[in-house]
XYZ file of C-alpha atoms in Angstrom:
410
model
C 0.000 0.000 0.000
C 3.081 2.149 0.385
C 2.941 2.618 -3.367
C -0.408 4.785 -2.995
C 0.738 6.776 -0.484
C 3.274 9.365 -2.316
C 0.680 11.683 -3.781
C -0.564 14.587 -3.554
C -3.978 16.343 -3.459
C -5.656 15.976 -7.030
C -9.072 17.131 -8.238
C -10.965 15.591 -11.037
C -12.974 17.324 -13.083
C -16.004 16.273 -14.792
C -18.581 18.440 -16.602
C -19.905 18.603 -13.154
C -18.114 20.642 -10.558
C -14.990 19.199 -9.503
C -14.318 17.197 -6.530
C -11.468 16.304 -4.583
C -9.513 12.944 -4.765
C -7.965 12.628 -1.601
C -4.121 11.263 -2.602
C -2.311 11.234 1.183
C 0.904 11.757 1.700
C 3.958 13.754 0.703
C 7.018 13.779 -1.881
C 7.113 15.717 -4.890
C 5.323 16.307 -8.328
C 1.984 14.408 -7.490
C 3.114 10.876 -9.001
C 0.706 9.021 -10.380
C 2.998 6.381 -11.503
C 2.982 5.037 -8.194
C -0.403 3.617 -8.858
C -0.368 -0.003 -9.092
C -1.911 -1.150 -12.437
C -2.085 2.181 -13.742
C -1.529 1.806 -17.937
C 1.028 3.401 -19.276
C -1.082 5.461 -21.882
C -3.513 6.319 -19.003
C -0.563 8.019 -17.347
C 0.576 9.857 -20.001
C -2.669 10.947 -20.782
C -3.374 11.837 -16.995
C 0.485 13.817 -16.687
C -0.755 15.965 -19.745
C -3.765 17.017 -17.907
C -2.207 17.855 -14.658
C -1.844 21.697 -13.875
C 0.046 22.260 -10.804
C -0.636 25.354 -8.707
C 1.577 26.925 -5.415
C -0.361 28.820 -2.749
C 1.112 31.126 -0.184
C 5.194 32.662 -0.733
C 8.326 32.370 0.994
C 10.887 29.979 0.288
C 8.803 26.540 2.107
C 6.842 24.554 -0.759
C 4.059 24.985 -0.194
C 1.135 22.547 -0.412
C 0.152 21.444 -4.595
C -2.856 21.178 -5.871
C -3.981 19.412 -9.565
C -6.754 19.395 -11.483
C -7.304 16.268 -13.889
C -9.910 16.263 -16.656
C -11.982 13.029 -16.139
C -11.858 12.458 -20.299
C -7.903 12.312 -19.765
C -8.492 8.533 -18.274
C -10.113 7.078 -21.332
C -7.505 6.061 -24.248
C -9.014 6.808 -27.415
C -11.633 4.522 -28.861
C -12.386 3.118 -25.111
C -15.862 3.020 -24.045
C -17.272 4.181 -20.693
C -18.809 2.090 -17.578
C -17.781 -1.096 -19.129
C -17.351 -4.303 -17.310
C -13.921 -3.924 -16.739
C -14.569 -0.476 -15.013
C -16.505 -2.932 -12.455
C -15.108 -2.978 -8.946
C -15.898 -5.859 -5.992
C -15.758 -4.571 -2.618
C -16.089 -7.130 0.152
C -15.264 -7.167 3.594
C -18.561 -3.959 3.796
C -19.681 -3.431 7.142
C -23.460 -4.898 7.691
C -24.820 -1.702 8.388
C -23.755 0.458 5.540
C -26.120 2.440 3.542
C -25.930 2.918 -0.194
C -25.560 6.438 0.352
C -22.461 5.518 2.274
C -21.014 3.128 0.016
C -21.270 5.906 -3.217
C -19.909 7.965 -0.760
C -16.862 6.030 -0.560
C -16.377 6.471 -4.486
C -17.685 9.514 -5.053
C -14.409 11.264 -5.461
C -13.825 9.465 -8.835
C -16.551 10.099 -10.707
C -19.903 9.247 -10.965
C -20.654 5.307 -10.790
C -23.458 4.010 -13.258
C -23.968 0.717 -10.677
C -24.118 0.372 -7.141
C -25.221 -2.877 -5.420
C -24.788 -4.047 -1.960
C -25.504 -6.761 0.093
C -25.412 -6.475 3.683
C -25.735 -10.020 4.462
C -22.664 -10.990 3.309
C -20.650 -8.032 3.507
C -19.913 -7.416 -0.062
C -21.150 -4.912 -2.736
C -20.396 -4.078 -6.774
C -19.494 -0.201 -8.549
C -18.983 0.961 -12.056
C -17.232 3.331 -12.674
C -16.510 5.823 -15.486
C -13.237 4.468 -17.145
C -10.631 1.616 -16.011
C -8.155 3.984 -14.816
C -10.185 5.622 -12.508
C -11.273 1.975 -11.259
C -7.632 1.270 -10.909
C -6.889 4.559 -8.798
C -9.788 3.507 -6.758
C -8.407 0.096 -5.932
C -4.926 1.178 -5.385
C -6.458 3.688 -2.883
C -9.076 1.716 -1.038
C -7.682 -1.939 -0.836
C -6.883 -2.211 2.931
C -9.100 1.118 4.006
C -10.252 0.940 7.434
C -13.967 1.285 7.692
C -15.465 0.256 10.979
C -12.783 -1.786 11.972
C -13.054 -3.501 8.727
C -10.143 -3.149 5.952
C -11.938 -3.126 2.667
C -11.111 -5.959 0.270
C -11.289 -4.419 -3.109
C -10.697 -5.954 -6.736
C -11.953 -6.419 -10.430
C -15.494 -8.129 -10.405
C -15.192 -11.281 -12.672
C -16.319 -10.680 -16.194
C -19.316 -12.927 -16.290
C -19.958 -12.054 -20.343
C -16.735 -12.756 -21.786
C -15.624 -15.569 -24.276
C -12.789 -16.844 -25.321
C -12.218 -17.329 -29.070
C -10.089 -19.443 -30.993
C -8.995 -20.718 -34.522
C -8.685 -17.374 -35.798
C -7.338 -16.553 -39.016
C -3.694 -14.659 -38.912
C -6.100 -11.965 -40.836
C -8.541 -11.407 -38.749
C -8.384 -7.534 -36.851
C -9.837 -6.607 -33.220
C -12.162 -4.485 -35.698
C -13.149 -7.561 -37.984
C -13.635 -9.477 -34.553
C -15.729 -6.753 -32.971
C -18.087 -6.785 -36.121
C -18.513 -10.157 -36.187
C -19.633 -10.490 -33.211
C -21.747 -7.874 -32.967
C -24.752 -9.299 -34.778
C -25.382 -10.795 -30.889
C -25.257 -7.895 -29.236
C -23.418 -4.900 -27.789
C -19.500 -5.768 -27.709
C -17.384 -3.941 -25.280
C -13.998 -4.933 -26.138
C -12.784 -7.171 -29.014
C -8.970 -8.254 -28.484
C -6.805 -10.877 -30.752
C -3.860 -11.797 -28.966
C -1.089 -11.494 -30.260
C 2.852 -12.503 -29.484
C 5.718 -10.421 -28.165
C 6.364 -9.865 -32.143
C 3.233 -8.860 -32.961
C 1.918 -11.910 -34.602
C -1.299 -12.981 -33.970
C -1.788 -16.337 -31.971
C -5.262 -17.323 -33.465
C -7.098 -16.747 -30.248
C -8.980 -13.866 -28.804
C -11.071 -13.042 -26.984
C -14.784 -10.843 -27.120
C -16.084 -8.948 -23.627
C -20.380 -8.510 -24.321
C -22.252 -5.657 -22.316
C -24.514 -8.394 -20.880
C -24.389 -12.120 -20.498
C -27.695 -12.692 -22.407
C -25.751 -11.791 -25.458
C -22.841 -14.044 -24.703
C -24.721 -16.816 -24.095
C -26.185 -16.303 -27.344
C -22.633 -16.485 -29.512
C -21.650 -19.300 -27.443
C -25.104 -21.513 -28.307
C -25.024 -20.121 -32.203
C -21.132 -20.839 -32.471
C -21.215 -23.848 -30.679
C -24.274 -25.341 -32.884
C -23.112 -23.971 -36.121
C -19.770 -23.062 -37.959
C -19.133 -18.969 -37.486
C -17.010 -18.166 -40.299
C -14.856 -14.856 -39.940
C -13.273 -14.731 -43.281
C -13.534 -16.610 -46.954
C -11.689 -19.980 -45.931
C -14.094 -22.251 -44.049
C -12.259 -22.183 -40.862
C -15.067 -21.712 -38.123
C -14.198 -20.213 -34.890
C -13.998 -22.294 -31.209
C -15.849 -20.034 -28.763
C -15.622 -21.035 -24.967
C -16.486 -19.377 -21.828
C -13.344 -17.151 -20.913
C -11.405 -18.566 -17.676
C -10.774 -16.055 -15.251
C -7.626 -15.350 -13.993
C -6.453 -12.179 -11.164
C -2.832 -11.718 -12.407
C -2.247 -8.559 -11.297
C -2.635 -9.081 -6.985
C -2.209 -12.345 -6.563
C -2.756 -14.347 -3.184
C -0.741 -11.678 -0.487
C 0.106 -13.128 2.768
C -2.240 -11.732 4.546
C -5.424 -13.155 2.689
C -3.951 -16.485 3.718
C -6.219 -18.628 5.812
C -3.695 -19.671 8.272
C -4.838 -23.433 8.634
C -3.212 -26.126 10.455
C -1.702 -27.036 6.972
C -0.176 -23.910 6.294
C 1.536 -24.222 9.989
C 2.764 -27.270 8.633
C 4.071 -26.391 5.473
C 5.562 -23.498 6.536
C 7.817 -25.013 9.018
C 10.543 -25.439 6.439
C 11.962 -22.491 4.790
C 12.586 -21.961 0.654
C 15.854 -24.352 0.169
C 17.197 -26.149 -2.700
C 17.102 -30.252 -1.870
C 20.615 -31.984 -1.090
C 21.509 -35.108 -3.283
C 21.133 -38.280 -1.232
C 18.225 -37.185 1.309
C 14.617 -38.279 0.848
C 13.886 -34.483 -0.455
C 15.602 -35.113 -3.267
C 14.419 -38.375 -4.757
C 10.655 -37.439 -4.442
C 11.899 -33.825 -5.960
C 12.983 -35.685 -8.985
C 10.581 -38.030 -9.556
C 8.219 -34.988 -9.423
C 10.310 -33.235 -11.916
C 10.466 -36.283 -14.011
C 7.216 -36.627 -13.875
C 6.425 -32.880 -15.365
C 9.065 -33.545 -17.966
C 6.980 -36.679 -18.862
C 4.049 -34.446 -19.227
C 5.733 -31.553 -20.992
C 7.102 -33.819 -23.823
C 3.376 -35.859 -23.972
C 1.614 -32.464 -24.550
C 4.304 -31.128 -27.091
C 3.891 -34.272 -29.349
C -0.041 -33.491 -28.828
C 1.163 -30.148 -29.917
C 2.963 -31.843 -32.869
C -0.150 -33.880 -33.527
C -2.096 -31.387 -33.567
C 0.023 -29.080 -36.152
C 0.360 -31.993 -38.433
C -3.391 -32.480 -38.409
C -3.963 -28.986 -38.774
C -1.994 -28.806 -42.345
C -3.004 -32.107 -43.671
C -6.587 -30.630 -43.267
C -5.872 -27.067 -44.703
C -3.494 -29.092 -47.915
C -7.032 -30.838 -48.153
C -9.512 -28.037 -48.010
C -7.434 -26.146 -50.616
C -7.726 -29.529 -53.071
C -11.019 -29.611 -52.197
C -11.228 -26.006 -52.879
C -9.419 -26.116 -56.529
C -11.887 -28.915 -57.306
C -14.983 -27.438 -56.536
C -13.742 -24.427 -58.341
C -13.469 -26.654 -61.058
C -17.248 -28.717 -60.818
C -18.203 -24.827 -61.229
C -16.306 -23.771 -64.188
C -17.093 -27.290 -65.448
C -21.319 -26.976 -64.573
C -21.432 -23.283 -66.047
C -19.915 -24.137 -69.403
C -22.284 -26.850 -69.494
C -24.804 -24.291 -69.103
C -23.319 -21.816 -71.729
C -23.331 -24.691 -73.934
C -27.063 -25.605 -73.485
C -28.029 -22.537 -73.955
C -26.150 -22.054 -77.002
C -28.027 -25.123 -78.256
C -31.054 -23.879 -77.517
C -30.033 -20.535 -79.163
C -29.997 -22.537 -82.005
C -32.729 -24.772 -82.212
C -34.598 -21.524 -81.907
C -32.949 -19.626 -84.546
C -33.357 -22.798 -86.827
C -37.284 -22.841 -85.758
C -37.162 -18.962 -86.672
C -35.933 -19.544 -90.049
C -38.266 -22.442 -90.876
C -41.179 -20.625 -90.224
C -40.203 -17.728 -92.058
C -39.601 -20.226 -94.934
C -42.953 -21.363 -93.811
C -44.687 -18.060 -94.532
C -43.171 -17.301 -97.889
C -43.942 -20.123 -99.145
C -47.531 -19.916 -98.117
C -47.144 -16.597 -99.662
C -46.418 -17.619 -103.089
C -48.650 -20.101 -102.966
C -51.184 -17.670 -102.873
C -49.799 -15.508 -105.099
C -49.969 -18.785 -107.656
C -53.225 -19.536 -107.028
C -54.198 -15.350 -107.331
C -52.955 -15.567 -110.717
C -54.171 -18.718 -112.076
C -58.095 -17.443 -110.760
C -56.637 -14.166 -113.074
C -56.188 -16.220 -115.924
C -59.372 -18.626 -116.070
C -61.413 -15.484 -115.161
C -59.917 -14.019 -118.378
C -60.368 -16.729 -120.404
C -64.263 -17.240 -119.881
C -64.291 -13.815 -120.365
C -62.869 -13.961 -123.716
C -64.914 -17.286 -124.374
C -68.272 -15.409 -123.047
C -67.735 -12.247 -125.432
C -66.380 -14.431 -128.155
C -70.041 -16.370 -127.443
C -71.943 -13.111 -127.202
C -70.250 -11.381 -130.624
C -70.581 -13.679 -133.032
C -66.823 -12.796 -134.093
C -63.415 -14.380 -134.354
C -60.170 -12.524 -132.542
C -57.872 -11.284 -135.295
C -54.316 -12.423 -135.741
C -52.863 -10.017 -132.944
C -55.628 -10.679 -130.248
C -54.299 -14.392 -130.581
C -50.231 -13.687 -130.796
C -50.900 -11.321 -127.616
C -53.247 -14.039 -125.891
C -50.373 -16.918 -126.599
C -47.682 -14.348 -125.094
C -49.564 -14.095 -122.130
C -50.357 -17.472 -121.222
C -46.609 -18.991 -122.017
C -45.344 -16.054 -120.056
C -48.204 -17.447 -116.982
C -46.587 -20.736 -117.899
C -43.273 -19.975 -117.255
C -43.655 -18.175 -113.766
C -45.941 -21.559 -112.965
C -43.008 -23.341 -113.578
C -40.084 -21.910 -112.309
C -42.391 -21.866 -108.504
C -42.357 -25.350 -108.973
C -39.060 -25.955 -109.300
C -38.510 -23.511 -106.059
């Protein structure tokens, strides 16, 4: 807790009137890198907000005051009063009020969740950003209240899943978006090495558990595909782990085991004694278990190419049943292109023939209508056609003759 301790008074200011964070102690400057947990960005971003200010003169420093926009603890892009902005406090007194208990956080900013329960001495807050949750933990865990030091930490993230089988080109964007179409996402995170490369697992932080449950029914049921190659995602409940405190000493539950196990001090075993032939066959026994889960690991990898050497085969040839089934297609309906053009053009033939035809028949009812003409005035007259009358007559019919023919032969 010493690392709290060394700063100095600092207000916060919100775009409600500022209030006071109480920072005891003394030293110089105000550090707020003596916060435990406190991000690097979030300091920087807190140092460029801090404007110092001396009261009083002479030549003894004098008291320094700060004032610290609240904005300054979110990094850009970070949303507000998420679930990692969501403090436990146990160890509450039974008989504290929920005035009290907001009270008791009211210095950084205004919580959007309070909940206590006096029965068992514990109670939940949200607060603004994850840096102010963090300078309310480093300042709080261990506060006396009512003869009570306050047990303060992160509250388990109860919608959070952990994702795997990622592809190398899949984003914290591309992973947000995805899983979106569930619900609210609060944070979207692909893990990646110390390099930079991505590790194919992630992990996706929901607003609410409904939601999360969700993704982890619809993933689990179905293949969720993130990108073109049909690699679907593993989704799993996300284990939670407090990395940052730890176990201290004095949480431990000093049982009659711990007595025992304590007796001894940290020592490295001595070849010969009975320390050090259980020590090794321990050790041997983890070496047995590191090598069986690196040829798993091996196993694993092998099976892992054969399958994506397969899926790319089985990707070339169903590329290839596709080119295959649409020239098929092009070809039928080429053919049927044709049968119709060829059905086009026969009944066009179709119609000029009936066409002549009628044009035939048109002029042969010409021609017998002219001749009992000519036979009826011929009857009628008394009186034979003169030499021309029968040259023209003969023209005409071997000329009707020769148009007769020629259809024929067409």
């Amino acid at each position: 807790m010493a690392a709290n301790r060394n700063l100095k008074q600092v207000r916060i200011e919100n775009s409600s009137p500022a209030v006071p964070l109480g920072m005891v102690g003394g030293g110089g400057g105000g550090n707020l890198k003596g916060l435990r947990g406190l991000e690097a960005e979030s300091e920087a971003a807190a140092a460029m907000a801090l404007v110092p200010s001396k009261e009083g003169g002479g030549d003894e420093e004098q008291e320094v005051g700060f004032t610290i926009d609240i904005k300054s603890f979110l990094k850009p892009g970070e949303k507000s009063y998420t679930q990692r902005c969501r403090l436990f406090v146990g160890n509450l007194p039974t008989d504290i009020t929920e005035e009290d208990f907001k009270r008791l956080f009211e210095r950084y900013g205004e919580p959007s969740e309070v909940f206590i329960n006096r029965d068992r001495g514990f109670g939940f807050i949200r607060l603004e950003s994850r840096t102010l949750a963090e300078i309310a933990k480093a300042e709080l865990d261990g506060t006396i209240l009512k003869s009570r030091p306050l047990r303060i930490r992160f509250a388990t993230h109860g919608a959070a899943l952990t994702v795997k089988n990622l592809s190398p080109v899949v984003s914290n964007e591309l992973l947000e978006q995805a899983f979106s179409q569930f619900g609210p996402v609060e944070r979207a995170v692909v893990v990646v090495d110390d390099r930079g490369r991505a590790t194919g697992k992630g992990f996706v932080e929901f607003a609410a558990k409904p939601p999360a449950r969700k993704a982890l029914e619809r993933c689990s049921d179905g293949a969720f595909l993130l990108t073109t190659t049909p690699r679907p995602v593993v989704v799993e409940p996300m284990e939670q782990f407090d990395d940052e405190d730890g176990l201290p000493e004095k949480l431990m539950q000093k049982t009659q085991q711990y007595h025992k196990e304590r007796e001894q001090p940290p020592r490295f075993a001595q070849p010969g004694t009975f320390e050090f032939e259980y020590a090794s066959r321990w050790k041997a026994l983890d070496e047995m278990e590191k090598q069986q889960r690196e040829q798993v690991d091996r196993n694993i990898r092998e099976a892992k190419e054969k399958l994506e050497a397969e899926m790319e085969a089985a990707r070339h040839e169903h590329q290839l049943m596709l080119m295959r089934q649409d020239l098929m297609r092009r070809q039928e309906e080429l053919r049927r292109l044709e049968e119709l053009r060829n059905q086009e053009l026969q009944k066009r033939k179709q119609i000029q023939l009936r066409h002549e035809e009628e044009h035939r028949r048109r002029e042969e009812e010409m021609l017998r209508q002219r001749e009992q003409e000519e036979l009826r005035r011929q009857q009628e007259g008394g009186f034979k056609p003169n030499f021309m009358d029968n040259l023209l007559e003969l023209s005409l019919t071997w000329s009707l003759y020769t148009y007769l023919s020629r259809l024929r032969r067409n």
